[in-house]
PDB file of C-alpha atoms and ligand atoms in Angstrom:
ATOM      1  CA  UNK A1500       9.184 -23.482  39.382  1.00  0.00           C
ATOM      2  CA  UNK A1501       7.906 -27.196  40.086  1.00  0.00           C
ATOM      3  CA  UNK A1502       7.782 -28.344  43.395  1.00  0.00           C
ATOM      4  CA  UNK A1503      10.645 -30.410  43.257  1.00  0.00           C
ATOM      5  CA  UNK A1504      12.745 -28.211  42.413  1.00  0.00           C
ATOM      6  CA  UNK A1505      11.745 -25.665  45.124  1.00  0.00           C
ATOM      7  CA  UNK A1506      12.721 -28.854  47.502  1.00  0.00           C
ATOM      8  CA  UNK A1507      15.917 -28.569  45.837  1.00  0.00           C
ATOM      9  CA  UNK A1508      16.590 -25.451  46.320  1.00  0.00           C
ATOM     10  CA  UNK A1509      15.785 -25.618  50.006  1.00  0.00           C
ATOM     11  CA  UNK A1510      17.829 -28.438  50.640  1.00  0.00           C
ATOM     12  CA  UNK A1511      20.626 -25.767  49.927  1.00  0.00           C
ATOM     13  CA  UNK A1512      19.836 -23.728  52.825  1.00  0.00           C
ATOM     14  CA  UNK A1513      19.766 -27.574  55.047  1.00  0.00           C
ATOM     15  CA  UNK A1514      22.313 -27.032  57.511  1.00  0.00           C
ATOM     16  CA  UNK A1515      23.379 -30.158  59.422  1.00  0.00           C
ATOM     17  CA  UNK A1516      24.617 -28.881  62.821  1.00  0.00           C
ATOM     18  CA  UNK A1517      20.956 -26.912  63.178  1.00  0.00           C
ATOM     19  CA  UNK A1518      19.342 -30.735  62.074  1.00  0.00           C
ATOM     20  CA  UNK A1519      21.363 -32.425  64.185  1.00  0.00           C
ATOM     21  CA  UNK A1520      20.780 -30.056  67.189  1.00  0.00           C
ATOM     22  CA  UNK A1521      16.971 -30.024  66.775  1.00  0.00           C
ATOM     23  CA  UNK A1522      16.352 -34.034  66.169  1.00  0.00           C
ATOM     24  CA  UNK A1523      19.651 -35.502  68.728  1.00  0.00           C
ATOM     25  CA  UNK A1524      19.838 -33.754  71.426  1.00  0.00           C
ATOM     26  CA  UNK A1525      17.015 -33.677  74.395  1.00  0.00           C
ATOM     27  CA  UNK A1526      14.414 -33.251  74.907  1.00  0.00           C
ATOM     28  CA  UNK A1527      13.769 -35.887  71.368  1.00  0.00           C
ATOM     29  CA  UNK A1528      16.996 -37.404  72.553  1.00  0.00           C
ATOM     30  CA  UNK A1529      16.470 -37.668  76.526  1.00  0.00           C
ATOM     31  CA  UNK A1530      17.387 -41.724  76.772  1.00  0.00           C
ATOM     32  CA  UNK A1531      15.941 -42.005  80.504  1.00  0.00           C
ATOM     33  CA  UNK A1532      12.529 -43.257  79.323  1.00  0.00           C
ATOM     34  CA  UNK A1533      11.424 -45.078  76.120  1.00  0.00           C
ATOM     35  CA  UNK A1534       8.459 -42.421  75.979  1.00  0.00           C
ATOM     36  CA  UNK A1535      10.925 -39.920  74.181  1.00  0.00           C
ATOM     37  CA  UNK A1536      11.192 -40.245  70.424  1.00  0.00           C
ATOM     38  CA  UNK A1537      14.912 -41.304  69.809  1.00  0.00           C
ATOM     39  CA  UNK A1538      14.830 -44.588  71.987  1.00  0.00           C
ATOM     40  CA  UNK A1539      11.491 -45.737  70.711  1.00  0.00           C
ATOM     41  CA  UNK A1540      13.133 -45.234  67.026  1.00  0.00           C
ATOM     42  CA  UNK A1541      16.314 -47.123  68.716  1.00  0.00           C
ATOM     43  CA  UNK A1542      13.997 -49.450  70.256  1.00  0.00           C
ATOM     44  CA  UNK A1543      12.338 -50.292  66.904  1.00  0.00           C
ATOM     45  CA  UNK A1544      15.484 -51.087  65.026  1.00  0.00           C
ATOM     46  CA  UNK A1545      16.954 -53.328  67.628  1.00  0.00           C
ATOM     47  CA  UNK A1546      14.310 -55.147  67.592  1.00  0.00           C
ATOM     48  CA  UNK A1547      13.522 -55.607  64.361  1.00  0.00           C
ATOM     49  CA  UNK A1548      17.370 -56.672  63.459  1.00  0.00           C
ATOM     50  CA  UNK A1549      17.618 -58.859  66.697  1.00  0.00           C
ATOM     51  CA  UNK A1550      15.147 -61.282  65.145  1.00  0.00           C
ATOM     52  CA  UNK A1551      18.655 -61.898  62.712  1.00  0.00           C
ATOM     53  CA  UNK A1552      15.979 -62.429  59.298  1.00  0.00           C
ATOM     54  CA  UNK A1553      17.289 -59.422  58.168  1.00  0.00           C
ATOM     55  CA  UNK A1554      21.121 -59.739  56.806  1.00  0.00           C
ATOM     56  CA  UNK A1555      23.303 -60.102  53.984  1.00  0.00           C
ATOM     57  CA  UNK A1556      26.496 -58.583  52.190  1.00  0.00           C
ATOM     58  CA  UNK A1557      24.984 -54.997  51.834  1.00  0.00           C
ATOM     59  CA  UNK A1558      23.069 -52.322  53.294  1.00  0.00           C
ATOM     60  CA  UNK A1559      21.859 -49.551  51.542  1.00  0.00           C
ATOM     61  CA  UNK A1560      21.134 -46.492  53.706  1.00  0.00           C
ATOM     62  CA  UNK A1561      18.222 -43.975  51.340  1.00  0.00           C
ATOM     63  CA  UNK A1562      19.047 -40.232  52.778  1.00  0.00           C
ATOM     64  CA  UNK A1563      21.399 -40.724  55.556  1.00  0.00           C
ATOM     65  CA  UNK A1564      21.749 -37.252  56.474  1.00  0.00           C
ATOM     66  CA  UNK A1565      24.233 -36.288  58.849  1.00  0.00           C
ATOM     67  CA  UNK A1566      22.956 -39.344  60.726  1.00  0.00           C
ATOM     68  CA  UNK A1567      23.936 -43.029  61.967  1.00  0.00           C
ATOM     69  CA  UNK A1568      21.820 -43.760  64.947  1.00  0.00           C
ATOM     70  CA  UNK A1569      19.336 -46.141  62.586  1.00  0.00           C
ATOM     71  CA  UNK A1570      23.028 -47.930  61.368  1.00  0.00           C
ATOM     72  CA  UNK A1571      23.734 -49.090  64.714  1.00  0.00           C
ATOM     73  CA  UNK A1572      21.638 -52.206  65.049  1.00  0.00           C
ATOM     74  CA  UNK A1573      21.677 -52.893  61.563  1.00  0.00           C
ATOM     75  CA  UNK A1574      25.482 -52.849  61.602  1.00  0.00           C
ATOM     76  CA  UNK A1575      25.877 -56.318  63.078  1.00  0.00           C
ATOM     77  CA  UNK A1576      24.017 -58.282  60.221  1.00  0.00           C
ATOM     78  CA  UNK A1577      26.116 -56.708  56.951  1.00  0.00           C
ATOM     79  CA  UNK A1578      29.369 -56.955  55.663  1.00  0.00           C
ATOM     80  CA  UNK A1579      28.979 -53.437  53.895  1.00  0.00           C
ATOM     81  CA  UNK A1580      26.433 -50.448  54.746  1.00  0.00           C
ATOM     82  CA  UNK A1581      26.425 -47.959  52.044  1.00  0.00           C
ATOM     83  CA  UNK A1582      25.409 -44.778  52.900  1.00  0.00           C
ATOM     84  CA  UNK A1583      23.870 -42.163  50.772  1.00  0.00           C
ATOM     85  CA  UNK A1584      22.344 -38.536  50.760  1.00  0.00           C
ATOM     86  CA  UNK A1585      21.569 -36.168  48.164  1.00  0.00           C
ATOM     87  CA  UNK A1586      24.181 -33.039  50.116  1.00  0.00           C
ATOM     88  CA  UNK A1587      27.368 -33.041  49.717  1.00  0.00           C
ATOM     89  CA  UNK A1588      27.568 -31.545  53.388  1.00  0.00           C
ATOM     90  CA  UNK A1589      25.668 -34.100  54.744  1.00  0.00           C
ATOM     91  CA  UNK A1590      28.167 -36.989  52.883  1.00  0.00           C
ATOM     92  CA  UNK A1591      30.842 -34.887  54.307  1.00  0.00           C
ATOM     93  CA  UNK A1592      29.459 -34.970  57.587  1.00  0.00           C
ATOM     94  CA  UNK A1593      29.451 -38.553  57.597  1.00  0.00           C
ATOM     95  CA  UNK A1594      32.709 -39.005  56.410  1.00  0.00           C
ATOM     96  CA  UNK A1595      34.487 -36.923  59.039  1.00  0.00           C
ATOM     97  CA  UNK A1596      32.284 -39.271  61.540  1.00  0.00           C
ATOM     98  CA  UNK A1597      33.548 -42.309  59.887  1.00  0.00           C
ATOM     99  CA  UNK A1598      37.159 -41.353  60.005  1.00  0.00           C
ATOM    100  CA  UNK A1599      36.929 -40.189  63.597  1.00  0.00           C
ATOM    101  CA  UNK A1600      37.546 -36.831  63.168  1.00  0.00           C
ATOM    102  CA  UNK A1601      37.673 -33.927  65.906  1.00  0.00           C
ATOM    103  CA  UNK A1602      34.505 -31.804  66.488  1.00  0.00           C
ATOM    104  CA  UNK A1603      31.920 -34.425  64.868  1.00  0.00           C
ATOM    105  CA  UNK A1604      28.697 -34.866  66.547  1.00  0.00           C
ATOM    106  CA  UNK A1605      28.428 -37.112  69.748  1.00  0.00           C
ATOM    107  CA  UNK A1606      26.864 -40.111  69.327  1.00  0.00           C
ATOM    108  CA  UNK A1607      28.296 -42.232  71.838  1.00  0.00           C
ATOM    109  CA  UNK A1608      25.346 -41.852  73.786  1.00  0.00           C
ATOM    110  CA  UNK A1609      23.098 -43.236  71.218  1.00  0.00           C
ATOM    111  CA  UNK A1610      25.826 -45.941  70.464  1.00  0.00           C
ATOM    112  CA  UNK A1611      25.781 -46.393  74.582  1.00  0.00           C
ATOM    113  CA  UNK A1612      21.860 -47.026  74.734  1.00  0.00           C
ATOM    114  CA  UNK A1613      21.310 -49.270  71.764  1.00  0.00           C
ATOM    115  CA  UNK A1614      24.366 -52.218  73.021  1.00  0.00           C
ATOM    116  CA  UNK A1615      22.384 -51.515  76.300  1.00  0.00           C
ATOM    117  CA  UNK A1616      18.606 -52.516  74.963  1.00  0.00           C
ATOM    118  CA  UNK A1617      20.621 -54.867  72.782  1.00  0.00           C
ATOM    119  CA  UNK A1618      21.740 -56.924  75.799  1.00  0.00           C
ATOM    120  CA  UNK A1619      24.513 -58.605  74.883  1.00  0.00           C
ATOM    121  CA  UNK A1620      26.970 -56.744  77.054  1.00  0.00           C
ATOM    122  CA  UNK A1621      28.996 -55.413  74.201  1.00  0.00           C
ATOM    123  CA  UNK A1622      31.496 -52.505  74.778  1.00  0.00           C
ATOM    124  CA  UNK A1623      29.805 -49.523  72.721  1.00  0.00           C
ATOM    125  CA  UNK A1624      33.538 -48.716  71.333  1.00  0.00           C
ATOM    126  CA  UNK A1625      33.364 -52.013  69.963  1.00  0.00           C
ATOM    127  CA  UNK A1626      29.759 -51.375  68.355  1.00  0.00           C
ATOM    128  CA  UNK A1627      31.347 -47.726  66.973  1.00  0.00           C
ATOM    129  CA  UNK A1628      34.364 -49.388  65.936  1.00  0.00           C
ATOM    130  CA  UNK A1629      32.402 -52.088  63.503  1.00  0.00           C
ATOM    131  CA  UNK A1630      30.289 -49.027  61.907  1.00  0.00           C
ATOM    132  CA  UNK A1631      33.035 -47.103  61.116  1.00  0.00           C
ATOM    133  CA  UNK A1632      34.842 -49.953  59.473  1.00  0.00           C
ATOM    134  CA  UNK A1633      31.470 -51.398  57.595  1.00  0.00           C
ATOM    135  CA  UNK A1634      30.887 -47.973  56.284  1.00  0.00           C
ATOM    136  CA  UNK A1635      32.898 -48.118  53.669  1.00  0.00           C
ATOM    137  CA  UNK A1636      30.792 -46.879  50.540  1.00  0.00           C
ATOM    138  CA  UNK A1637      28.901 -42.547  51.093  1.00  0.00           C
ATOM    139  CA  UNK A1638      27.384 -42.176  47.876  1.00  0.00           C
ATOM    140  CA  UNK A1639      25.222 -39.226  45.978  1.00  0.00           C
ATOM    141  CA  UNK A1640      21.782 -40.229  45.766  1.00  0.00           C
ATOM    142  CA  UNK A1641      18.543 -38.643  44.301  1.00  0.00           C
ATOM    143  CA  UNK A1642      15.660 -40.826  45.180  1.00  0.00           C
ATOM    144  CA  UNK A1643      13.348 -39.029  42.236  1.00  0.00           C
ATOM    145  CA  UNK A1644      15.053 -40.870  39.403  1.00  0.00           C
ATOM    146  CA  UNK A1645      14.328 -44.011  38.704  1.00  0.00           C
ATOM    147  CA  UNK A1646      18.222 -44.836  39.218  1.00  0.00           C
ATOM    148  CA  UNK A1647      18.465 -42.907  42.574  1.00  0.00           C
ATOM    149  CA  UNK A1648      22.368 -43.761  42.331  1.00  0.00           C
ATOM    150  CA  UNK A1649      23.097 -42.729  38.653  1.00  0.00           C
ATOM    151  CA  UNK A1650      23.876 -46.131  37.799  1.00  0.00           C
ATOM    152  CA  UNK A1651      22.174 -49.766  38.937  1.00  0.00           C
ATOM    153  CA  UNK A1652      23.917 -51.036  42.378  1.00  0.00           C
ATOM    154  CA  UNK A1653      25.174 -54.483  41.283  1.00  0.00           C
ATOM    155  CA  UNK A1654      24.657 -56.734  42.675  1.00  0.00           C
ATOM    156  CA  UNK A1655      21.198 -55.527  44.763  1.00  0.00           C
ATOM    157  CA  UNK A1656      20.963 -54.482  48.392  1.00  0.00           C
ATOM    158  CA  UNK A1657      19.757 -57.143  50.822  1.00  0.00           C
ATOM    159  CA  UNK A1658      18.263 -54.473  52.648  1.00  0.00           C
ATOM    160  CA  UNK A1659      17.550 -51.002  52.469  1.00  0.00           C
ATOM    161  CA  UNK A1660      17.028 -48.581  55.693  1.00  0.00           C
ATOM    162  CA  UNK A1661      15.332 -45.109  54.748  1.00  0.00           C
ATOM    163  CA  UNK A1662      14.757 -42.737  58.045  1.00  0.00           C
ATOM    164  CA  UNK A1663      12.676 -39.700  57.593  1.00  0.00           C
ATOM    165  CA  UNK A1664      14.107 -39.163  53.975  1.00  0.00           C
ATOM    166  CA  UNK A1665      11.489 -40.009  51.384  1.00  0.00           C
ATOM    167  CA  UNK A1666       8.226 -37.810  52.876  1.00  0.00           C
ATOM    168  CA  UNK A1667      10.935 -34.964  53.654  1.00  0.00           C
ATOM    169  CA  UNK A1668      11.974 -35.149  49.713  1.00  0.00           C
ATOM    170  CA  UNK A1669       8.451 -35.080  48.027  1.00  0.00           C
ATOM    171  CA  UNK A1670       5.680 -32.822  47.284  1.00  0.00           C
ATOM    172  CA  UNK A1671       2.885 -34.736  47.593  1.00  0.00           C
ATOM    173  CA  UNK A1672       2.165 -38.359  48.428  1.00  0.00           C
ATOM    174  CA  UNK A1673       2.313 -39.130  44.557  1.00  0.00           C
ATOM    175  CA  UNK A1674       5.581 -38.015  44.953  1.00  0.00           C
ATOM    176  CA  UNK A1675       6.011 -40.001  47.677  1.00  0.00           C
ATOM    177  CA  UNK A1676       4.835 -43.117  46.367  1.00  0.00           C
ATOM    178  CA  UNK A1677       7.119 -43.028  43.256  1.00  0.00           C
ATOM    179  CA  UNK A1678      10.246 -42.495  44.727  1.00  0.00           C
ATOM    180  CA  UNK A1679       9.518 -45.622  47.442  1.00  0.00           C
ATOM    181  CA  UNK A1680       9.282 -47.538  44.191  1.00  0.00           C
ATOM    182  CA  UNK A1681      12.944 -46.107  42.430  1.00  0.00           C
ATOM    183  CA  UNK A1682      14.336 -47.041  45.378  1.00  0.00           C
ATOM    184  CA  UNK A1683      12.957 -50.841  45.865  1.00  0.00           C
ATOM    185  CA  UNK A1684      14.887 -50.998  42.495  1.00  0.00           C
ATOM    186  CA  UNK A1685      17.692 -51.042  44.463  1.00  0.00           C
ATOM    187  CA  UNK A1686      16.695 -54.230  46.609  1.00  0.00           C
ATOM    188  CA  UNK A1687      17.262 -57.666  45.286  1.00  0.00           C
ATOM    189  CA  UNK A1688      14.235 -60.153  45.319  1.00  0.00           C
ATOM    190  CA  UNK A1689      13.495 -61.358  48.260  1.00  0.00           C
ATOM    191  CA  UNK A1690      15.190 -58.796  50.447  1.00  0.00           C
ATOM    192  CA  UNK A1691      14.165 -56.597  53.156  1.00  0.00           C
ATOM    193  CA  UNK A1692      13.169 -52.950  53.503  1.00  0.00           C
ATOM    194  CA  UNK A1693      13.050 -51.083  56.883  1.00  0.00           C
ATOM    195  CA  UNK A1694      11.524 -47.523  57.345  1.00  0.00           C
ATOM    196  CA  UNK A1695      10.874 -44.937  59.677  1.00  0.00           C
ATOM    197  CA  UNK A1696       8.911 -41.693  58.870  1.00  0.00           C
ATOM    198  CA  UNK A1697       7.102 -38.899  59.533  1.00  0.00           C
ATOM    199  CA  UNK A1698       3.418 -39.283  60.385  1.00  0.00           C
ATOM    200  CA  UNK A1699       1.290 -35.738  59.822  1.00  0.00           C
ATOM    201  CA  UNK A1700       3.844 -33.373  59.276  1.00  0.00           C
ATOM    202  CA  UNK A1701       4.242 -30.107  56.795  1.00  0.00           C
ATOM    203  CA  UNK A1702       7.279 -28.887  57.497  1.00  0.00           C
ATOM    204  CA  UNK A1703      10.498 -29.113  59.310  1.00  0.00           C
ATOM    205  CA  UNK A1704      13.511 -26.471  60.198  1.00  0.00           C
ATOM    206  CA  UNK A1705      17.052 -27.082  59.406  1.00  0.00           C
ATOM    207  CA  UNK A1706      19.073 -23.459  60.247  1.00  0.00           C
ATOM    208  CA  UNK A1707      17.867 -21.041  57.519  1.00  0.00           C
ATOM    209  CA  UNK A1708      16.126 -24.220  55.736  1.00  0.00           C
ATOM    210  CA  UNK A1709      11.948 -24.998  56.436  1.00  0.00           C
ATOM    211  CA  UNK A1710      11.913 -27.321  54.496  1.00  0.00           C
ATOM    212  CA  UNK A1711       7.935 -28.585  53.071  1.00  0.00           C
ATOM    213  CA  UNK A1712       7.020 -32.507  54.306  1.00  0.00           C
ATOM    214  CA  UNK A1713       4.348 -34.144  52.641  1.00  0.00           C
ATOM    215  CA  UNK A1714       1.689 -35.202  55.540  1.00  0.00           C
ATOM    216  CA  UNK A1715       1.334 -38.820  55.896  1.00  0.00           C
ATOM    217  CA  UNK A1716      -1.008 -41.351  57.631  1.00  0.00           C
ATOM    218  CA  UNK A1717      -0.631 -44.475  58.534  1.00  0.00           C
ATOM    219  CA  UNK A1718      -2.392 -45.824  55.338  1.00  0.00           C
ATOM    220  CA  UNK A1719      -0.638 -43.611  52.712  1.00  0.00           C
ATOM    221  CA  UNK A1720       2.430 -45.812  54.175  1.00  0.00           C
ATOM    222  CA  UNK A1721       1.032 -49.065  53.523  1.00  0.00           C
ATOM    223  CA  UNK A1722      -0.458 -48.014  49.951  1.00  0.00           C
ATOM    224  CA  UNK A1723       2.607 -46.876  48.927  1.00  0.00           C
ATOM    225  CA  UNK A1724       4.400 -50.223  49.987  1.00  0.00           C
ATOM    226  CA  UNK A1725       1.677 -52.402  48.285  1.00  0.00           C
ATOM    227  CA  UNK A1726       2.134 -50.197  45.024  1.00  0.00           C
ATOM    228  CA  UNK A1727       5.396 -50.839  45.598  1.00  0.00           C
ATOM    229  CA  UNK A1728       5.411 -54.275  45.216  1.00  0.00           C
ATOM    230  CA  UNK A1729       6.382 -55.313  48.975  1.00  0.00           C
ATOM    231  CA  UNK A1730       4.684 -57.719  51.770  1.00  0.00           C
ATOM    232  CA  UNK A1731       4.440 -55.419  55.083  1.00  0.00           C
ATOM    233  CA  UNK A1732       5.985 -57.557  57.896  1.00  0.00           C
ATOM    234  CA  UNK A1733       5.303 -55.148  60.826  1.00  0.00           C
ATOM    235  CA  UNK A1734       3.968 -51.503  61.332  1.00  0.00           C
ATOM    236  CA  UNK A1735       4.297 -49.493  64.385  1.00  0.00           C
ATOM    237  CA  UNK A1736       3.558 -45.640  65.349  1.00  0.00           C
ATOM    238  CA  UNK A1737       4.131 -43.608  68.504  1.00  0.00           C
ATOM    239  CA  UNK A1738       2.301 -40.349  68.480  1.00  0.00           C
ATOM    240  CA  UNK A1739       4.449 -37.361  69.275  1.00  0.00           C
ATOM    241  CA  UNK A1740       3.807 -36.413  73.015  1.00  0.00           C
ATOM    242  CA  UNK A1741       3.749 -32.652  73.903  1.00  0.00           C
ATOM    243  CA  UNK A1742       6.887 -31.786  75.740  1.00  0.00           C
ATOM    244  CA  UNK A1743       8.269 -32.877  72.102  1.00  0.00           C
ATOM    245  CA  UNK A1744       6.564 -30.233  70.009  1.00  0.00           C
ATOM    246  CA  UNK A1745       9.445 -28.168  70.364  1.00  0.00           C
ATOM    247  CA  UNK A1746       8.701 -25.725  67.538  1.00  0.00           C
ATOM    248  CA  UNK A1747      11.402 -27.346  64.713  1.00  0.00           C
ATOM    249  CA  UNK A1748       8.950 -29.280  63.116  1.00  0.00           C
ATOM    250  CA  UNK A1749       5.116 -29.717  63.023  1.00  0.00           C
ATOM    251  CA  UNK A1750       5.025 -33.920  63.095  1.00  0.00           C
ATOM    252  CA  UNK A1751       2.337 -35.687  65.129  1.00  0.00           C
ATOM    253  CA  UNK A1752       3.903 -39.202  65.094  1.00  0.00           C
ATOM    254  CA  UNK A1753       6.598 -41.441  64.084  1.00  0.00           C
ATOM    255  CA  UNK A1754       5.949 -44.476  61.428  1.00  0.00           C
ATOM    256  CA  UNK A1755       7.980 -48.010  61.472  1.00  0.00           C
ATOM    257  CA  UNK A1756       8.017 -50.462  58.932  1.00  0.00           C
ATOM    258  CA  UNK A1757       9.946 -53.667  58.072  1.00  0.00           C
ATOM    259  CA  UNK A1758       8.506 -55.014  54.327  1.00  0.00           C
ATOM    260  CA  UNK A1759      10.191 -57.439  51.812  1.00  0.00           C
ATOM    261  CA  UNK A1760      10.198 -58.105  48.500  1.00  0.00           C
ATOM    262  CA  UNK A1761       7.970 -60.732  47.431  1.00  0.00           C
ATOM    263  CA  UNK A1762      11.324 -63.220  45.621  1.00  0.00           C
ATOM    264  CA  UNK A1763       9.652 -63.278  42.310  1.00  0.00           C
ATOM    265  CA  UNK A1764       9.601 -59.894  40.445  1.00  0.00           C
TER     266      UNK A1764
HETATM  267  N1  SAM B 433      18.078 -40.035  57.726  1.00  0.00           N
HETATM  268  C1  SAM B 433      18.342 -38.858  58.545  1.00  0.00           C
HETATM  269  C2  SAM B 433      17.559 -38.942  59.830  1.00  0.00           C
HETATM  270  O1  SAM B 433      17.026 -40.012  60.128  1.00  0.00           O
HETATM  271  O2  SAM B 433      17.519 -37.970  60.587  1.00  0.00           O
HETATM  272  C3  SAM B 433      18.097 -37.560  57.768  1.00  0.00           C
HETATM  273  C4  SAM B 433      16.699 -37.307  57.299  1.00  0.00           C
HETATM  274  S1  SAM B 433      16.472 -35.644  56.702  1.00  0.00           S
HETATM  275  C5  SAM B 433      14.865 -35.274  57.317  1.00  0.00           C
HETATM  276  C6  SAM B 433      16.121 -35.850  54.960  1.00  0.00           C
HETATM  277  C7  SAM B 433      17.376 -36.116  54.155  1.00  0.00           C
HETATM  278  O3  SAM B 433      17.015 -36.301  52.781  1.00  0.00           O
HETATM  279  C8  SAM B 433      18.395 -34.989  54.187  1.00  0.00           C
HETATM  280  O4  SAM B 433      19.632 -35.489  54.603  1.00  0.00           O
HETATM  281  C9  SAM B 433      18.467 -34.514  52.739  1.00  0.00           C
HETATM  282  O5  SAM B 433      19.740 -34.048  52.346  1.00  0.00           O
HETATM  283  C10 SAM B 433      18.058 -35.750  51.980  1.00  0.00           C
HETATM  284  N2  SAM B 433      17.535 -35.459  50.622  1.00  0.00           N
HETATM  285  C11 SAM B 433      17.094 -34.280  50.126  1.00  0.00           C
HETATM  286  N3  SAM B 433      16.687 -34.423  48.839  1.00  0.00           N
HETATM  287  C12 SAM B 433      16.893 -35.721  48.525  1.00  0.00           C
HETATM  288  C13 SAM B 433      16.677 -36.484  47.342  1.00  0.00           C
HETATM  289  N4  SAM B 433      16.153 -35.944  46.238  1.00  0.00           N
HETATM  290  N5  SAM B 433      17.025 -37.801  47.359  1.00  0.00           N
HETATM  291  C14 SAM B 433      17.538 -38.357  48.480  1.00  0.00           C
HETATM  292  N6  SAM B 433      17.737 -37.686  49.638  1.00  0.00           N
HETATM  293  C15 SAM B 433      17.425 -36.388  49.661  1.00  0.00           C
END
């Protein structure tokens, strides 16, 4: 069996409620102190977004998950954010989020913190009201063929957010590096690319799932952005303190980077 398809076939085990437990709740998601992981990922996209270079008519969102903390900032600045994962749970997930159903996870606390660092004084149901109407496209996606969506989005992203998906989805950094580029087919010229990501780690635990991570430094990121064909705007890291190390994954550190597409092809 290749590698990829062992990934695939532990992505069938991925439950979401066991993800969402061991990534979004404390002590990762402990919002008293910008030292924990979630608000410096928070912090990172609100900043990045507030600088308003980075908008348009459509977001595309590469391996949502059962996840929209890294929508809320970028929510402001597109008409349309188009989510995507490759599980139909995890689209499901989303869905019954979007549509406000009973017994979804709780993220008005994350919804709470980021129109807090974001300053304007905006009601978070307001914020979580604008997502939920924006969100209007959850598609299949399989960032390992060179058309991740099955067919060309038309016409291209303006964007494209991609948290912790791509180095959770490949076997080695060749891997890695490949589907970065099927996905920047996605982006028009000229148009922006923001990404956060595992720094060091092997593996992480989803319920029954351990699912394999390809270890990344800081400089197989940028490589695989040059080979990519994008200009790196900004790179941060934050190295995973201690108290964090709770045993779900192995990850040292936490990558962030805002590139673009150079406008000629
Ligand atoms: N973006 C979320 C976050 O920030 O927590 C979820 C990241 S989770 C570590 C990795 C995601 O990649 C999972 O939701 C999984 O279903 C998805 N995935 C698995 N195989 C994939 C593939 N071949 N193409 C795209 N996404 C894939």
């Amino acid at each position: 069996m290749s590698s990829l398809s062992a990934l695939r076939e532990g992505y069938e085990r991925f439950d979401p409620r066991a993800y969402l437990h061991n990534n979004y709740l404390p002590p990762r998601a402990d919002f008293s102190s910008e030292e924990f992981v979630v608000p410096w990922k928070l912090r990172c996209l609100a900043e990045t977004f507030a600088t308003g270079e980075i908008h348009g008519r459509t977001l595309i969102d590469v391996g949502s998950g059962p996840t929209i903390y890294q929508l809320l900032s970028a929510c402001d600045h597109f008409e349309e954010i188009v989510a995507t994962d490759y599980l139909a749970v995890n689209r499901e997930e989303l869905r019954r989020w979007a549509r406000g159903d009973p017994g979804t996870f709780d993220w008005s606390p994350f919804i709470q913190h980021v129109c807090k660092i974001e300053g304007r004084g905006e009601p978070w149901q307001e914020k979580e009201r604008r997502l939920r109407a924006r969100l209007r496209r959850i598609l299949p996606i399989d960032v390992h063929r060179s058309e991740p969506l099955g067919a060309p989005l038309r016409p291209r992203a303006d964007a494209l957010l991609s948290a912790f998906c791509l180095e959770a989805v490949s076997p080695d950094r060749a891997a890695f590096a490949r589907a970065l580029a099927h996905v920047s087919s996605l982006l028009r010229p000229g148009g922006h690319a923001v990404l956060l990501g595992a720094l060091g780690e092997s593996f992480y635990l989803a319920g029954a799932a351990r699912l394999p991570v390809v270890p990344l430094d800081e400089g197989d990121v940028r490589r695989a952005l040059d080979g990519a064909g994008f200009v790196l705007r900004q790179f941060r890291s934050y190295a995973m303190p201690a108290a964090l190390r709770t045993g779900v994954d192995d990850v040292d550190g936490v990558f962030f980077a805002h590139a673009q597409k150079p406008l000629e092809e």
